[in-house]
Coordinates of C-alpha atoms in Angstrom, one line a residue:
X1 CA -37.8 1.4 28.9
X2 CA -34.5 1.2 26.9
X3 CA -36.0 -1.4 24.7
X4 CA -39.1 0.6 24.0
X5 CA -37.0 3.7 23.2
X6 CA -35.1 1.6 20.6
X7 CA -38.3 0.5 19.0
X8 CA -39.7 4.1 19.0
X9 CA -36.5 5.4 17.2
X10 CA -36.7 2.5 14.7
X11 CA -40.4 3.4 13.9
X12 CA -39.5 7.0 13.4
X13 CA -36.7 6.0 10.9
X14 CA -39.0 3.7 9.0
X15 CA -41.9 6.3 8.9
X16 CA -39.6 8.7 7.1
X17 CA -39.7 11.4 9.8
X18 CA -35.9 11.4 9.9
X19 CA -34.0 11.4 6.6
X20 CA -32.3 8.2 5.6
X21 CA -29.5 8.1 3.0
X22 CA -27.6 5.2 1.6
X23 CA -23.9 5.6 0.7
X24 CA -22.2 3.1 -1.5
X25 CA -18.7 2.4 -0.2
X26 CA -16.0 3.1 -2.8
X27 CA -14.3 -0.1 -4.0
X28 CA -10.5 -0.1 -3.7
X29 CA -8.6 0.2 -6.9
X30 CA -6.6 -3.1 -7.5
X31 CA -2.9 -2.4 -8.3
X32 CA -0.9 -5.5 -9.4
X33 CA 2.8 -5.6 -8.5
X34 CA 5.5 -8.0 -9.4
X35 CA 5.6 -10.9 -7.0
X36 CA 9.3 -10.6 -6.5
X37 CA 8.7 -7.2 -5.0
X38 CA 5.9 -8.3 -2.7
X39 CA 8.2 -8.4 0.4
X40 CA 9.0 -4.7 -0.3
X41 CA 5.4 -3.6 -1.0
X42 CA 5.6 -1.2 2.0
X43 CA 7.8 1.1 -0.3
X44 CA 4.8 1.5 -2.6
X45 CA 2.4 1.9 0.3
X46 CA 4.4 4.9 1.7
X47 CA 3.7 6.6 -1.6
X48 CA 0.2 5.4 -2.4
X49 CA -1.2 6.0 1.1
X50 CA -0.7 9.8 0.5
X51 CA -3.0 9.6 -2.5
X52 CA -6.1 8.0 -0.9
X53 CA -7.8 11.2 0.1
X54 CA -7.7 12.5 -3.5
X55 CA -8.0 9.3 -5.5
X56 CA -9.7 6.8 -3.2
X57 CA -8.6 3.5 -1.6
X58 CA -6.4 1.0 -3.3
X59 CA -5.4 -2.6 -2.8
X60 CA -2.0 -4.1 -3.8
X61 CA -2.3 -7.5 -5.5
X62 CA 0.7 -9.9 -5.9
X63 CA 1.3 -11.2 -9.5
X64 CA 1.8 -14.8 -10.3
X65 CA 5.5 -15.9 -10.2
X66 CA 7.6 -14.9 -13.2
X67 CA 11.1 -13.9 -14.2
X68 CA 12.1 -10.3 -14.7
X69 CA 11.9 -10.3 -18.6
X70 CA 8.3 -11.6 -18.4
X71 CA 7.4 -9.0 -15.7
X72 CA 8.7 -6.2 -17.9
X73 CA 6.6 -7.5 -20.8
X74 CA 3.5 -7.8 -18.6
X75 CA 4.0 -4.3 -17.3
X76 CA 4.4 -3.0 -20.9
X77 CA 0.9 -4.4 -21.6
X78 CA -0.5 -3.2 -18.2
X79 CA -1.2 -6.7 -16.9
X80 CA 1.2 -5.8 -14.1
X81 CA 0.6 -2.2 -13.0
X82 CA 3.6 -1.3 -11.0
X83 CA 7.2 -2.3 -10.3
X84 CA 10.5 -0.8 -9.6
X85 CA 13.7 -1.7 -11.4
X86 CA 17.3 -0.4 -12.0
X87 CA 17.1 2.3 -14.6
X88 CA 18.5 2.1 -18.1
X89 CA 17.8 3.8 -21.4
X90 CA 15.9 0.9 -23.0
X91 CA 13.5 0.7 -20.0
X92 CA 13.0 4.5 -20.1
X93 CA 12.0 4.2 -23.7
X94 CA 9.8 1.1 -23.5
X95 CA 8.0 1.8 -20.2
X96 CA 6.8 4.9 -18.4
X97 CA 9.5 6.0 -15.8
X98 CA 8.5 7.6 -12.6
X99 CA 11.6 9.3 -11.2
X100 CA 11.0 8.3 -7.6
X101 CA 14.2 6.8 -6.1
X102 CA 13.5 3.3 -4.6
X103 CA 17.0 2.3 -3.5
X104 CA 19.4 0.0 -5.2
X105 CA 22.8 1.5 -4.4
X106 CA 23.9 -1.7 -2.6
X107 CA 23.2 -3.7 -5.8
X108 CA 26.0 -1.7 -7.5
X109 CA 28.5 -3.2 -5.0
X110 CA 29.0 -6.8 -6.2
X111 CA 30.9 -9.7 -4.7
X112 CA 31.3 -13.0 -6.4
X113 CA 29.8 -16.3 -5.8
X114 CA 32.3 -19.0 -7.1
X115 CA 32.6 -22.7 -7.2
X116 CA 33.9 -24.0 -3.9
X117 CA 37.6 -24.7 -4.1
X118 CA 38.4 -22.2 -6.9
X119 CA 39.5 -19.2 -4.8
X120 CA 43.0 -19.5 -6.2
X121 CA 41.8 -18.5 -9.6
X122 CA 41.0 -15.0 -8.3
X123 CA 43.9 -14.3 -5.9
X124 CA 46.2 -12.6 -8.4
X125 CA 43.5 -10.1 -9.7
X126 CA 44.1 -6.5 -8.6
X127 CA 42.1 -4.4 -11.2
X128 CA 39.8 -4.5 -14.2
X129 CA 42.6 -4.9 -16.6
X130 CA 43.8 -8.0 -14.7
X131 CA 40.3 -9.4 -14.8
X132 CA 40.0 -9.0 -18.6
X133 CA 43.2 -10.8 -19.2
X134 CA 41.8 -13.9 -17.5
X135 CA 39.0 -14.3 -20.0
X136 CA 36.7 -15.3 -17.1
X137 CA 33.0 -15.2 -17.7
X138 CA 30.3 -14.0 -15.3
X139 CA 26.8 -15.5 -15.0
X140 CA 24.1 -12.9 -15.3
X141 CA 20.4 -12.5 -16.1
X142 CA 19.4 -11.9 -19.8
X143 CA 17.2 -9.0 -18.9
X144 CA 19.1 -7.5 -16.0
X145 CA 20.1 -3.8 -16.3
X146 CA 23.6 -4.6 -15.0
X147 CA 24.2 -7.1 -17.8
X148 CA 24.4 -4.1 -20.1
X149 CA 26.8 -2.4 -17.7
X150 CA 29.1 -5.4 -17.6
X151 CA 29.1 -5.9 -21.4
X152 CA 29.7 -2.1 -22.0
X153 CA 32.8 -2.4 -19.8
X154 CA 34.2 -5.3 -21.9
X155 CA 33.4 -8.1 -19.4
X156 CA 32.5 -11.5 -20.7
X157 CA 29.1 -12.7 -19.6
X158 CA 27.0 -15.9 -19.8
X159 CA 23.2 -15.1 -19.8
X160 CA 20.2 -17.0 -18.6
X161 CA 16.5 -15.9 -18.5
X162 CA 16.0 -17.9 -15.2
X163 CA 17.7 -16.6 -12.1
X164 CA 17.7 -19.9 -10.3
X165 CA 19.4 -21.6 -13.2
X166 CA 22.5 -19.4 -12.9
X167 CA 23.4 -21.0 -9.5
X168 CA 23.2 -24.5 -11.0
X169 CA 25.3 -23.4 -14.0
X170 CA 27.9 -22.0 -11.7
X171 CA 28.0 -25.3 -9.7
X172 CA 28.5 -27.0 -13.1
X173 CA 31.3 -24.6 -13.9
X174 CA 29.7 -23.2 -17.0
X175 CA 31.3 -19.9 -16.0
X176 CA 33.7 -18.8 -13.3
X177 CA 31.6 -16.6 -11.1
X178 CA 28.1 -15.1 -10.4
X179 CA 28.2 -11.4 -9.1
X180 CA 25.7 -10.7 -6.4
X181 CA 24.8 -7.5 -4.5
X182 CA 26.5 -7.2 -1.0
X183 CA 23.0 -7.2 0.5
X184 CA 21.9 -10.4 -1.4
X185 CA 24.9 -12.7 -1.3
X186 CA 24.4 -14.2 2.2
X187 CA 20.7 -15.0 1.6
X188 CA 21.7 -16.5 -1.8
X189 CA 24.2 -18.8 -0.1
X190 CA 21.7 -19.9 2.5
X191 CA 19.2 -20.7 -0.2
X192 CA 21.4 -22.3 -2.8
X193 CA 24.7 -23.2 -1.0
X194 CA 25.6 -26.4 0.9
X195 CA 23.1 -25.7 3.7
X196 CA 20.3 -24.9 1.2
X197 CA 19.9 -26.7 -2.1
X198 CA 23.3 -28.3 -1.6
X199 CA 25.2 -26.6 -4.4
X200 CA 29.0 -26.5 -4.0
X201 CA 29.4 -22.7 -3.8
X202 CA 31.3 -20.1 -1.7
X203 CA 31.9 -16.4 -1.6
X204 CA 35.1 -15.0 -3.3
X205 CA 37.2 -13.3 -0.6
X206 CA 39.0 -10.4 -2.3
X207 CA 37.2 -8.7 -5.1
X208 CA 34.5 -6.1 -5.2
X209 CA 32.9 -4.8 -8.5
X210 CA 31.4 -1.3 -8.2
X211 CA 29.2 0.6 -10.6
X212 CA 26.2 3.1 -10.4
X213 CA 22.9 1.2 -10.0
X214 CA 19.7 3.0 -9.0
X215 CA 16.1 1.8 -9.0
X216 CA 13.1 3.9 -10.0
X217 CA 9.4 3.1 -10.5
X218 CA 8.1 2.0 -13.9
X219 CA 4.5 1.8 -15.3
X220 CA 3.0 1.0 -18.7
X221 CA 2.8 3.9 -21.0
X222 CA -1.0 3.5 -21.1
X223 CA -1.5 3.9 -17.4
X224 CA -1.7 7.7 -17.0
X225 CA -4.1 7.4 -14.1
X226 CA -1.6 5.6 -11.9
X227 CA 1.1 8.0 -13.1
X228 CA -0.9 10.9 -11.8

């Protein structure tokens, strides 16, 4: 009897006695984010999930691997759609800033990676004036926002466009230290230090560099839809 009822209902539907409608499912909007932020994509999801009812579903897509300078250029041309970075004037002018705070305070607290066995070089330093007298140079990224901060404060820097190259240059003593955020430095040591890639590095024991460092969202200036 159950089988017959199913057949009867099917015949009614086919005969047009009951109305039938076809609904096309809305395809999710693909939003490409910088691959280096992929492990933090939940920060974007917290925001974007609240827009689904009004603007429809979305799908986050990871970009191909690239360094920060390339990511900014790709964002400018809307080939990457979304990222967050430390704020500075140049980025606010070049890109479309969205003033949603995404973290970053800990990045403004920097300890130093140094060549193993060179701790004695740093033991007598007590303030910024002492540091400048040494003439020491810091490794830093060519496109990093804090590079501008270091240079503005009269600190000598040695730049490289590739993050990973800076660890090797420090190991080769091209500069005296590589400042890293307090939340980054242990992972950096595990990846690049003696137990990782085998570079002869250690964490300096006494000094902490502190400066304001906040991250916000950036889009291309053409992407008004995502801005909304």
